[in-house]
């Protein structure tokens, strides 16, 4: 039976007392974090050590141990080292992400002891009084006590239409405030929330669509099905080969099975991704979804919301131009609006900073907060009428054409808003009738100093830039020109679009999209994707949420809205757009290097499977022992794959991952298969002895694998060098060749070469 909870009913001006907050925490009635942000250390250890391939390797090691061939167990040491490195890196990555996540946790404005204070959303207690405003995501179910807000509940209900919430209405955790301001009382916390767990509503989790993981799962699936029947048949065949003992049959069958297992491939992938998370953390980038690093490597189109990316997100009023008013009257009106407005967007903040002197104060009747869809806000005053601030074409409507010439003059240099008046009240929260223009407000965005260099980087990397903004396209075009966007003249006013206009053609033919509604932002992203583009989207406001959800990779600014940060896969903690080149470069480095290293692993897997099948049919003794394959694995896969995985690599990822790695590994694997087949024929006809057969097999296999290393050492087109080889990669190939030679000559007794 559920215990009855004493409910507090604090005054919304006073809130809870410290004593009441402490009581709630003692009763465990606070909004504790019910989500698991990262895997626990226990889970990381389990996932890394208790894998299918580790289990198979252990059985193989026991089999070799049971027949007394102890040195052939050395392969198990390589497996343990690989697993340990991967585990250590993943634990380190987890700790980094957990620390950054604490920095990124959303705050809530609560009223306690008659004062406003900011607390973590996980410190909210039952019956707390919270103040919500535009951009806030609701962390826990609340009942509105005062004010009015427009709320989007799409994360919970799937419905995109916004809902108005007034006193007495419930606002649910996971929804977010599109416009307005309200005071609400916490109704549920923790698991009592409507969404059961706060993370299920507050986080929008995309289905992981990782081509690398899907490809690796496919490879592992096929290998798993192949290992048992091929290994069993080979063991049976080896038992019946003349001159083979039971020990020989076990050792050689184990060697074949070990060769088929790409034991370090999955571990290498998780290790490299973990290293990427740590690298990005040093650039103040929080990776909220690990596999978005892969998507970053593939992006060819970057959609930017102007505010907060190209510009600092802050604005300043440069001037105001009265049309049907005097300078003093217009200044007084704007000062009243600045004082009365509860909007907290950058436009209103700029007006509040500029207009401070009120000569005649108005009494407020009704407020309509700014809405990114309607693009205006307004206040109705007692005995004065209604004043509206907003985008000229949205406020003036039919009268807009009367002022186009004058607006064009100002639009060249400024973002222009209109101040308008009507003697009528709002028409069911819509614009009143008989609106008359009072004047223009000229505003400038502050452009980020680093924006030009960042745009230059993406241009050089072949990434197409699209600017999607709610502002006037002419204003956006001007900013685009200043930051160096090439096709800044290709702009369009999305508010003029008709329902039957082809978005697919529009998104191809234009670079700058102005007066874009939140739904249109999403449609533009989806149109790009339908055109075969891989799209990353940056944003900081609630009007970007739909587009961020639709994009292949979503990137939020830390100073943006709660909703934006919570649904994004990456968060720029310093809200610095200049971090983007580092983010994209890291994605490319990671995936290109994983692909290159994966091709080294698959060479051994491919030739081992084919050779095992070959020796089932030819009935000859399998040429390799586990200790010999360990030498090949260390010098041609283990060491070089790890070193190559950490090398800088800025090439954009092209093609399918599986096809790319197979195309690199198949030629080398084929060389090995053909060479071993020829040696087998020579051995069968006694042209070479059994001891030479095994030794020559290991030498030729090593040389073929090292040849692939030298092939991979060729310089890429993206590298600014005239040299045919990368010095770094070439030095790895040469070092591994020397190491292989030393193993064959100085440690021939260990690896059974010419013994």
XYZ file of C-alpha atoms in Angstrom:
755
model
C 0.000 0.000 0.000
C 1.384 3.370 -1.050
C 2.189 5.726 1.816
C 0.200 8.980 1.966
C 2.435 11.940 1.233
C 2.000 15.243 3.006
C 1.578 17.876 0.278
C 2.781 21.462 0.659
C 0.883 24.323 -0.916
C 3.397 27.199 -0.970
C 2.579 30.690 -2.164
C 4.055 31.153 -5.652
C 5.915 34.261 -4.496
C 7.511 32.502 -1.513
C 8.024 28.896 -2.635
C 9.229 26.187 -0.284
C 11.413 26.861 2.744
C 14.818 25.257 3.246
C 13.280 23.056 5.945
C 10.600 21.792 3.548
C 13.191 21.140 0.800
C 15.330 19.153 3.268
C 12.266 17.165 4.368
C 11.479 16.293 0.745
C 15.047 15.072 0.144
C 14.935 12.949 3.312
C 11.658 11.459 2.031
C 13.406 10.772 -1.325
C 10.847 12.990 -3.044
C 13.257 14.843 -5.291
C 13.634 14.611 -9.048
C 16.511 12.151 -9.034
C 18.134 11.177 -12.318
C 16.504 7.903 -13.392
C 18.513 7.629 -16.597
C 21.749 5.741 -17.138
C 23.908 8.144 -19.141
C 26.849 5.803 -19.674
C 27.602 2.136 -19.063
C 28.729 1.261 -15.548
C 32.329 0.138 -15.042
C 31.000 -3.302 -14.141
C 29.106 -3.439 -17.451
C 32.168 -2.230 -19.423
C 34.308 -4.989 -17.859
C 31.649 -7.585 -18.601
C 31.078 -6.441 -22.214
C 34.809 -6.356 -23.002
C 35.922 -9.585 -21.349
C 32.877 -11.849 -21.749
C 32.588 -11.831 -25.528
C 31.895 -14.719 -27.901
C 35.379 -14.552 -29.425
C 37.096 -14.357 -26.032
C 35.148 -17.458 -25.005
C 36.232 -19.289 -28.187
C 39.857 -18.172 -27.640
C 39.750 -19.499 -24.082
C 38.491 -22.908 -25.253
C 41.217 -22.996 -27.914
C 43.879 -22.116 -25.314
C 42.633 -24.922 -23.045
C 42.754 -27.342 -25.991
C 46.382 -26.381 -26.757
C 47.282 -26.573 -23.046
C 45.735 -30.037 -22.746
C 48.072 -31.427 -25.424
C 51.141 -29.833 -23.834
C 51.963 -27.297 -26.575
C 52.401 -24.423 -24.138
C 54.182 -21.885 -26.324
C 51.273 -22.019 -28.786
C 49.130 -20.450 -26.056
C 50.927 -17.126 -26.599
C 47.994 -15.911 -28.725
C 45.951 -15.691 -25.518
C 48.331 -12.998 -24.215
C 47.611 -10.844 -27.276
C 43.868 -11.277 -26.695
C 44.206 -10.250 -23.028
C 46.323 -7.176 -23.897
C 43.820 -6.063 -26.586
C 40.914 -6.500 -24.193
C 42.698 -4.649 -21.382
C 43.599 -1.667 -23.605
C 40.022 -1.410 -24.878
C 38.595 -1.647 -21.353
C 40.934 1.004 -19.912
C 40.148 3.420 -22.771
C 36.398 2.887 -22.449
C 36.456 3.444 -18.677
C 38.512 6.618 -19.188
C 36.047 7.761 -21.854
C 33.105 7.059 -19.526
C 34.628 9.209 -16.792
C 35.278 12.064 -19.228
C 31.695 11.940 -20.551
C 30.239 11.758 -17.033
C 32.206 14.856 -16.000
C 31.115 16.791 -19.085
C 27.517 15.636 -18.638
C 27.504 17.202 -15.180
C 28.569 20.506 -16.737
C 25.805 20.227 -19.327
C 22.979 19.326 -16.919
C 20.062 21.719 -17.332
C 19.207 24.159 -14.572
C 15.803 25.236 -13.333
C 14.731 28.550 -11.768
C 12.995 27.698 -8.505
C 11.457 30.045 -5.958
C 12.493 29.160 -2.415
C 12.485 31.298 0.706
C 10.923 34.135 -1.373
C 14.005 34.208 -3.633
C 14.747 32.927 -7.119
C 17.652 30.506 -7.400
C 19.049 28.173 -10.051
C 19.305 24.490 -9.189
C 20.045 21.322 -11.129
C 16.883 19.700 -12.512
C 17.809 16.716 -10.312
C 17.574 18.890 -7.166
C 13.935 19.817 -7.788
C 11.625 18.497 -5.053
C 7.913 17.722 -4.901
C 5.794 20.920 -4.560
C 8.675 23.164 -5.653
C 7.665 26.390 -7.388
C 9.425 26.755 -10.753
C 9.568 29.608 -13.233
C 9.560 28.522 -16.886
C 10.235 30.660 -19.953
C 10.826 30.250 -23.686
C 13.299 27.473 -24.506
C 13.007 25.606 -21.190
C 12.386 21.881 -21.292
C 10.040 20.678 -18.582
C 12.050 18.362 -16.285
C 9.115 17.077 -14.235
C 5.305 17.142 -14.336
C 3.984 20.494 -13.101
C 0.709 22.384 -12.760
C 0.624 25.949 -14.083
C -0.161 28.435 -11.297
C 0.185 31.722 -13.174
C 1.046 32.914 -16.668
C 0.435 31.357 -20.062
C 2.776 29.347 -22.286
C 2.762 27.659 -25.666
C 4.079 24.118 -25.232
C 5.339 21.490 -27.686
C 4.593 17.941 -26.497
C 5.881 16.118 -29.593
C 8.476 14.109 -27.639
C 5.633 12.579 -25.610
C 2.556 12.497 -27.842
C 4.129 12.617 -31.304
C 1.850 15.540 -32.173
C 3.697 18.506 -33.685
C 0.964 21.071 -32.983
C 1.691 23.278 -29.996
C -0.661 23.435 -27.018
C -1.516 26.511 -24.911
C -1.266 25.959 -21.150
C -3.042 28.238 -18.690
C -3.369 28.177 -14.859
C -4.691 24.784 -13.754
C -3.242 22.886 -16.738
C -0.612 20.175 -16.399
C 2.651 20.539 -18.302
C 4.388 17.216 -18.763
C 8.049 16.322 -18.398
C 9.738 16.129 -21.777
C 7.665 18.904 -23.344
C 9.254 22.300 -23.935
C 8.178 25.950 -23.903
C 7.916 27.515 -27.352
C 6.863 30.914 -26.084
C 5.592 32.645 -22.976
C 6.385 32.536 -19.296
C 4.691 30.838 -16.348
C 5.015 29.864 -12.708
C 4.269 26.196 -12.005
C 4.155 23.841 -9.036
C 5.860 20.429 -9.194
C 3.253 17.659 -9.185
C 5.388 14.527 -9.738
C 9.062 13.643 -9.388
C 11.282 10.767 -10.514
C 9.431 7.623 -11.532
C 6.028 9.194 -10.794
C 6.391 11.452 -13.829
C 4.096 10.939 -16.791
C 7.039 9.748 -18.853
C 8.010 7.346 -15.990
C 11.653 8.228 -16.431
C 12.717 11.774 -17.037
C 15.254 10.678 -19.643
C 12.614 9.001 -21.795
C 10.890 12.320 -22.267
C 13.713 14.783 -21.957
C 15.975 12.942 -24.349
C 15.094 12.219 -27.934
C 17.014 9.049 -28.730
C 17.663 8.317 -32.372
C 17.929 4.737 -33.500
C 21.646 4.033 -33.906
C 22.335 3.695 -37.599
C 26.036 2.894 -37.554
C 27.323 1.460 -40.794
C 30.512 0.342 -39.023
C 28.671 -1.528 -36.281
C 26.199 -3.042 -38.761
C 29.107 -4.179 -40.963
C 31.060 -5.616 -38.029
C 27.963 -7.466 -36.780
C 27.488 -8.909 -40.258
C 31.140 -10.057 -40.381
C 30.944 -11.583 -36.885
C 27.654 -13.316 -37.727
C 29.115 -15.005 -40.823
C 32.366 -15.937 -39.058
C 30.493 -17.393 -36.070
C 28.439 -19.637 -38.368
C 31.606 -20.689 -40.238
C 34.003 -21.382 -37.347
C 32.362 -24.431 -35.748
C 31.653 -26.557 -38.863
C 34.917 -25.602 -40.638
C 36.980 -26.079 -37.462
C 35.372 -29.469 -36.718
C 35.854 -30.766 -40.270
C 39.468 -29.549 -40.359
C 40.212 -31.260 -37.027
C 38.779 -34.517 -38.369
C 40.849 -34.155 -41.568
C 44.057 -33.348 -39.679
C 43.595 -36.430 -37.494
C 43.619 -38.582 -40.628
C 46.669 -36.967 -42.263
C 49.639 -39.344 -42.415
C 52.297 -38.418 -39.888
C 50.030 -36.115 -37.821
C 49.650 -36.916 -34.115
C 46.635 -35.976 -31.997
C 48.688 -33.017 -30.716
C 49.425 -31.923 -34.299
C 45.725 -32.121 -35.206
C 44.719 -30.004 -32.195
C 47.479 -27.397 -32.659
C 46.941 -26.970 -36.402
C 43.112 -26.831 -36.089
C 43.449 -24.229 -33.337
C 45.766 -22.205 -35.598
C 43.155 -22.237 -38.382
C 40.349 -21.162 -36.032
C 42.474 -18.406 -34.441
C 43.209 -17.101 -37.923
C 39.486 -16.886 -38.705
C 38.745 -14.750 -35.621
C 39.286 -10.969 -36.060
C 39.791 -10.847 -32.291
C 40.912 -7.239 -32.036
C 38.628 -5.653 -34.631
C 35.605 -4.918 -32.441
C 37.871 -3.932 -29.553
C 39.873 -1.601 -31.791
C 36.666 0.086 -32.940
C 35.432 0.747 -29.396
C 38.924 1.880 -28.339
C 39.275 4.366 -31.212
C 35.791 5.762 -30.593
C 36.613 6.106 -26.887
C 39.819 7.973 -27.746
C 37.782 10.281 -30.010
C 35.410 11.106 -27.151
C 38.405 12.024 -24.973
C 40.010 14.114 -27.746
C 36.763 16.010 -28.363
C 36.304 16.632 -24.640
C 39.564 18.611 -24.690
C 37.912 20.916 -27.241
C 34.889 21.354 -24.915
C 32.670 19.053 -26.980
C 30.297 16.656 -25.217
C 29.524 13.497 -27.220
C 26.061 12.367 -26.114
C 25.819 9.523 -28.628
C 29.031 7.640 -29.458
C 28.256 6.604 -33.032
C 27.450 10.131 -34.194
C 31.254 10.433 -34.597
C 30.883 8.083 -37.552
C 28.105 10.196 -39.062
C 30.274 13.291 -38.709
C 32.894 11.676 -40.891
C 30.360 11.279 -43.677
C 28.679 14.706 -43.677
C 28.698 16.565 -46.948
C 26.149 19.229 -45.997
C 26.117 21.440 -42.910
C 22.964 23.388 -42.084
C 23.548 26.386 -39.859
C 21.073 28.457 -37.944
C 22.517 31.980 -38.230
C 21.969 32.932 -34.600
C 24.538 31.467 -32.244
C 26.684 30.003 -35.022
C 27.678 32.694 -37.516
C 26.655 35.330 -35.001
C 27.242 35.478 -31.257
C 23.554 35.108 -30.482
C 23.363 38.623 -29.106
C 22.059 41.732 -30.857
C 22.216 45.472 -30.475
C 19.856 48.231 -31.546
C 21.745 50.648 -33.818
C 18.923 53.084 -34.533
C 15.165 53.508 -34.814
C 13.276 55.388 -37.533
C 9.841 56.901 -36.726
C 7.400 56.826 -39.664
C 4.019 57.821 -38.195
C 5.342 59.019 -34.857
C 7.938 61.231 -33.226
C 11.308 60.050 -31.983
C 10.357 60.668 -28.335
C 6.996 58.895 -28.589
C 8.488 55.870 -30.315
C 11.259 55.693 -27.712
C 8.711 55.811 -24.868
C 6.603 53.061 -26.466
C 9.600 50.785 -26.913
C 10.765 51.457 -23.331
C 7.311 50.389 -22.080
C 7.404 47.236 -24.208
C 10.906 46.458 -22.932
C 9.736 46.748 -19.340
C 6.488 44.797 -19.850
C 7.702 41.978 -22.072
C 8.470 38.609 -20.541
C 10.222 37.360 -23.682
C 13.878 36.494 -23.183
C 15.051 36.253 -26.784
C 18.034 38.242 -28.062
C 15.813 40.790 -29.876
C 13.912 41.818 -26.763
C 17.152 41.862 -24.752
C 18.636 44.295 -27.291
C 15.551 46.545 -27.050
C 15.662 46.386 -23.238
C 19.326 47.433 -23.259
C 18.696 50.354 -25.617
C 15.358 51.768 -24.410
C 15.431 52.437 -20.670
C 13.781 55.844 -20.069
C 9.994 55.806 -19.616
C 8.309 59.204 -19.624
C 4.734 57.883 -19.561
C 4.192 54.371 -18.164
C 1.433 52.182 -19.628
C -0.757 49.663 -17.761
C -0.682 46.145 -19.254
C -3.884 44.302 -20.190
C -2.709 41.360 -22.310
C 0.626 39.996 -23.524
C 1.263 37.759 -26.528
C 4.810 36.347 -26.388
C 7.003 35.988 -29.462
C 6.391 32.886 -31.546
C 8.876 31.634 -34.144
C 5.977 30.686 -36.390
C 4.066 33.988 -36.288
C 7.287 36.081 -35.937
C 5.773 38.826 -33.781
C 4.995 39.625 -30.167
C 2.600 42.184 -28.780
C 1.171 43.868 -25.700
C -2.260 45.417 -25.243
C -2.246 48.392 -22.845
C -5.171 49.945 -20.972
C -6.480 53.120 -22.718
C -3.520 53.026 -25.158
C -4.214 50.131 -27.509
C -2.049 47.333 -28.852
C 1.610 47.552 -29.832
C 3.287 44.883 -31.949
C 6.976 44.237 -32.691
C 7.914 41.790 -35.408
C 9.004 40.989 -38.940
C 7.641 43.618 -41.380
C 5.939 41.222 -43.805
C 4.257 39.304 -40.970
C 3.013 42.347 -39.063
C 2.097 44.707 -41.927
C 0.725 41.983 -44.206
C -1.206 43.711 -47.028
C 0.391 47.080 -46.246
C 3.897 45.635 -46.522
C 4.241 46.595 -50.208
C 3.774 50.266 -49.289
C 7.133 50.251 -47.496
C 9.256 47.864 -49.618
C 11.487 50.600 -51.079
C 12.367 52.027 -47.688
C 12.831 48.561 -46.171
C 15.223 47.582 -48.967
C 17.352 50.599 -48.104
C 17.724 49.475 -44.470
C 17.814 45.731 -45.146
C 21.169 46.125 -46.869
C 22.852 46.842 -43.552
C 20.454 45.896 -40.754
C 17.921 43.434 -39.542
C 14.713 45.497 -39.621
C 11.778 45.074 -37.238
C 8.612 47.137 -37.279
C 6.773 48.729 -34.383
C 3.062 48.909 -35.159
C -0.097 50.016 -33.325
C -3.786 49.235 -33.340
C -6.617 50.690 -31.275
C -8.145 47.206 -31.208
C -7.366 44.332 -28.873
C -5.898 41.024 -30.028
C -8.221 38.936 -32.157
C -8.250 35.574 -30.340
C -4.473 35.818 -29.823
C -4.027 36.820 -33.439
C -3.033 40.234 -34.768
C -5.656 42.935 -34.184
C -7.406 44.700 -37.058
C -6.453 48.146 -38.407
C -2.708 48.002 -37.770
C -0.729 51.179 -38.440
C 3.060 51.363 -38.797
C 4.835 53.508 -36.186
C 8.445 52.995 -37.257
C 11.414 50.771 -37.949
C 13.878 49.334 -35.427
C 17.329 48.713 -36.889
C 19.224 45.852 -35.263
C 22.615 44.308 -35.907
C 23.798 40.772 -35.158
C 27.269 40.503 -33.699
C 29.239 38.262 -36.051
C 31.588 35.731 -34.485
C 35.254 36.532 -35.097
C 36.054 32.919 -35.937
C 33.099 32.392 -38.318
C 35.039 33.262 -41.498
C 37.855 30.802 -40.779
C 35.369 28.068 -39.931
C 33.415 28.586 -43.164
C 36.715 28.579 -45.098
C 37.588 25.213 -43.539
C 34.325 23.595 -44.610
C 34.649 24.991 -48.126
C 38.134 23.459 -48.357
C 36.819 20.124 -47.089
C 34.080 19.979 -49.717
C 31.222 20.391 -47.251
C 28.264 22.338 -48.625
C 26.935 25.087 -46.315
C 23.236 25.961 -46.052
C 22.037 28.764 -43.783
C 18.515 28.286 -42.470
C 17.174 31.224 -40.486
C 13.967 32.812 -39.313
C 15.337 36.252 -40.216
C 14.941 38.302 -43.375
C 16.835 36.537 -46.204
C 18.490 39.798 -47.302
C 19.887 40.333 -43.810
C 21.061 36.722 -43.615
C 22.619 37.010 -47.083
C 24.590 40.063 -45.949
C 25.994 38.154 -42.950
C 26.767 35.182 -45.207
C 28.788 37.486 -47.466
C 30.736 38.853 -44.483
C 31.749 35.365 -43.318
C 32.794 34.253 -46.805
C 29.961 32.020 -47.990
C 30.378 31.802 -51.753
C 26.759 31.633 -52.952
C 25.417 34.279 -50.580
C 23.334 35.803 -53.397
C 21.306 32.602 -53.735
C 18.683 33.384 -51.104
C 14.949 32.795 -50.815
C 12.151 34.010 -48.560
C 10.489 30.784 -47.374
C 7.398 32.658 -46.170
C 6.459 33.239 -49.828
C 6.374 29.522 -50.622
C 3.157 27.836 -51.695
C 2.104 24.351 -50.650
C 2.763 22.859 -54.082
C 6.309 24.300 -54.396
C 8.977 21.620 -54.768
C 11.191 21.761 -51.660
C 13.607 19.314 -53.288
C 14.471 21.761 -56.085
C 14.505 24.760 -53.765
C 17.035 23.183 -51.394
C 19.300 22.397 -54.357
C 19.128 25.830 -55.998
C 19.503 28.068 -52.924
C 22.075 28.524 -50.165
C 20.353 31.059 -47.886
C 16.863 30.341 -46.556
C 15.188 33.205 -44.710
C 11.862 33.547 -42.894
C 11.886 29.806 -42.298
C 9.311 28.344 -39.913
C 10.344 25.481 -37.567
C 8.431 22.964 -39.703
C 10.085 24.282 -42.879
C 13.535 23.858 -41.270
C 12.718 20.190 -40.804
C 11.404 19.875 -44.383
C 14.599 21.421 -45.780
C 16.773 18.936 -43.875
C 14.612 16.030 -45.049
C 14.735 17.281 -48.655
C 18.539 17.356 -48.531
C 18.558 13.790 -47.213
C 16.224 12.654 -50.000
C 18.718 14.190 -52.442
C 21.353 11.803 -51.069
C 23.056 14.243 -48.693
C 24.357 13.397 -45.224
C 23.245 16.368 -43.142
C 24.579 17.843 -39.918
C 22.524 20.591 -38.277
C 23.574 23.135 -35.677
C 21.129 25.108 -33.581
C 20.459 26.752 -30.248
C 16.759 27.646 -30.133
C 13.482 25.766 -29.789
C 12.721 26.635 -33.417
C 15.639 24.357 -34.387
C 14.420 21.277 -32.509
C 12.446 19.656 -35.339
C 15.302 20.103 -37.817
C 17.855 18.790 -35.305
C 15.742 15.686 -34.755
C 15.509 15.085 -38.502
C 19.242 15.588 -39.242
C 21.800 12.808 -39.459
C 23.933 14.511 -36.832
C 22.609 17.174 -34.450
C 24.875 19.728 -32.778
C 23.721 22.150 -30.074
C 25.257 25.158 -28.391
C 25.511 24.945 -24.594
C 24.024 28.436 -24.196
C 20.989 27.371 -26.229
C 17.628 26.097 -25.056
C 17.273 23.020 -22.833
C 15.246 21.243 -25.518
C 17.965 21.772 -28.129
C 20.744 20.466 -25.883
C 18.750 17.454 -24.771
C 17.933 16.152 -28.243
C 21.346 16.807 -29.778
C 24.036 14.169 -30.210
C 26.844 16.687 -29.695
C 26.919 19.728 -27.432
C 29.528 22.487 -27.880
C 30.077 23.305 -24.218
C 31.754 26.628 -24.914
C 29.076 27.459 -27.547
C 31.928 28.125 -29.945
C 31.262 27.423 -33.612
C 35.036 27.378 -34.145
C 35.074 23.910 -32.527
C 33.234 22.456 -35.526
C 36.327 21.850 -37.724
C 37.902 19.892 -34.861
C 34.713 17.874 -34.459
C 34.452 16.988 -38.155
C 38.188 16.304 -38.449
C 37.993 13.956 -35.472
C 35.087 12.086 -37.046
C 36.998 11.653 -40.292
C 40.196 10.618 -38.539
C 38.323 8.003 -36.524
C 36.310 6.352 -39.271
C 38.950 6.477 -42.008
C 41.496 4.920 -39.669
C 39.084 2.277 -38.384
C 38.370 1.337 -42.003
C 42.068 1.101 -42.826
C 42.832 -0.954 -39.713
C 39.811 -3.196 -40.319
C 41.208 -4.143 -43.729
C 44.360 -5.467 -41.973
C 42.249 -7.647 -39.670
C 40.103 -9.022 -42.463
C 43.091 -10.142 -44.562
C 43.890 -12.807 -41.941
C 40.237 -13.750 -41.516
C 39.649 -14.196 -45.263
C 42.745 -16.262 -46.041
C 42.305 -18.361 -42.876
C 38.744 -19.340 -43.818
C 39.648 -20.184 -47.417
C 42.817 -22.097 -46.428
C 40.908 -24.082 -43.785
C 38.352 -25.123 -46.419
C 41.168 -25.902 -48.887
C 42.958 -28.222 -46.448
C 39.714 -30.027 -45.603
C 39.556 -31.135 -49.242
C 43.257 -31.671 -50.054
C 43.858 -33.791 -46.963
C 47.296 -32.308 -46.281
C 48.741 -31.072 -42.999
C 47.733 -27.466 -42.228
C 50.888 -25.315 -42.569
C 50.492 -22.960 -39.599
C 50.820 -23.211 -35.828
C 49.206 -20.696 -33.424
C 52.595 -19.285 -32.387
C 53.430 -18.508 -36.021
C 50.131 -16.707 -36.616
C 50.764 -14.733 -33.420
C 53.947 -13.320 -34.989
C 52.056 -12.363 -38.167
C 49.172 -10.858 -36.164
C 51.434 -8.726 -33.980
C 53.596 -7.234 -36.761
C 51.002 -6.918 -39.551
C 47.792 -6.250 -37.582
C 48.082 -5.572 -33.852
C 50.783 -2.886 -33.624
C 50.210 -1.178 -37.005
C 46.395 -1.087 -36.714
C 46.603 0.663 -33.337
C 49.213 3.168 -34.596
C 47.326 3.853 -37.847
C 44.084 4.358 -35.909
C 45.556 7.375 -34.103
C 46.938 9.141 -37.181
C 45.349 12.427 -38.399
C 43.101 11.831 -41.411
C 40.890 14.591 -42.852
C 39.527 12.830 -45.937
C 35.740 12.748 -46.215
C 34.479 9.208 -45.877
C 33.028 7.908 -49.129
C 31.402 4.640 -50.116
C 30.148 1.788 -47.957
C 32.320 0.725 -45.030
C 32.019 -3.023 -45.728
C 32.774 -2.624 -49.433
C 35.735 -0.319 -48.706
C 37.475 -2.689 -46.294
C 36.798 -5.806 -48.387
C 38.190 -4.108 -51.511
C 41.460 -3.375 -49.651
C 41.827 -6.748 -47.916
C 40.678 -9.157 -50.654
C 43.686 -8.717 -53.033
C 46.203 -9.402 -50.255
C 44.197 -12.348 -48.907
C 44.006 -13.757 -52.444
C 47.812 -13.463 -52.793
C 48.250 -15.496 -49.596
C 45.743 -18.180 -50.677
C 47.367 -18.588 -54.104
C 50.884 -18.679 -52.613
C 49.959 -21.300 -49.983
C 48.122 -23.367 -52.625
C 51.290 -23.404 -54.783
C 53.446 -24.385 -51.776
C 50.956 -27.147 -50.935
C 51.297 -28.603 -54.443
C 55.119 -28.432 -54.207
C 54.988 -30.139 -50.816
C 52.581 -32.825 -52.046
C 55.027 -33.768 -54.810
C 57.956 -33.668 -52.335
C 59.628 -30.722 -54.096
C 59.834 -29.017 -50.674
C 59.989 -30.784 -47.302
C 57.341 -30.493 -44.533
C 59.548 -28.232 -42.370
C 60.272 -25.930 -45.302
C 56.561 -25.981 -46.251
C 55.534 -24.539 -42.864
C 58.428 -22.060 -42.724
C 57.921 -20.773 -46.278
C 54.188 -20.454 -45.607
C 54.776 -18.165 -42.632
C 57.371 -16.090 -44.533
C 55.226 -15.602 -47.645
C 52.090 -14.844 -45.602
C 54.001 -12.225 -43.592
C 55.453 -10.634 -46.734
C 52.001 -10.424 -48.375
C 50.510 -8.785 -45.261
C 53.428 -6.361 -45.000
C 52.913 -5.481 -48.668
C 49.426 -4.238 -47.760
C 51.020 -2.053 -45.068
C 53.256 -0.459 -47.704
C 50.240 0.021 -50.011
C 48.397 1.787 -47.179
C 51.452 4.024 -46.721
C 50.783 5.854 -49.979
C 50.066 9.571 -49.581
C 46.441 10.668 -49.822
C 45.125 13.383 -52.091
C 44.216 15.488 -49.043
C 47.815 15.570 -47.802
C 49.856 18.601 -48.822
C 52.925 16.686 -49.871
C 54.693 15.748 -53.072
C 56.067 12.583 -51.478
C 54.571 9.306 -52.761
C 54.443 7.906 -49.210
C 53.349 9.205 -45.829
C 56.504 9.301 -43.678
C 54.514 8.209 -40.605
C 52.847 5.224 -42.296
C 56.018 4.262 -44.182
C 58.006 4.238 -40.939
C 55.396 1.891 -39.417
C 55.634 -0.466 -42.413
C 59.452 -0.494 -42.320
C 59.544 -0.976 -38.517
C 57.120 -3.909 -38.723
C 59.156 -5.464 -41.550
C 62.308 -5.275 -39.388
C 60.412 -6.736 -36.415
C 59.150 -9.603 -38.595
C 62.692 -10.282 -39.861
C 64.040 -10.333 -36.274
C 61.292 -12.766 -35.265
C 62.164 -15.101 -38.147
C 65.927 -15.004 -37.593
C 66.690 -14.392 -33.912
C 63.574 -16.089 -32.513
C 63.189 -18.845 -35.098
C 63.256 -21.372 -32.235
C 60.154 -19.765 -30.750
C 58.180 -19.459 -33.986
C 59.268 -22.849 -35.415
C 60.875 -21.382 -38.538
C 63.234 -23.848 -40.302
C 63.272 -26.028 -37.174
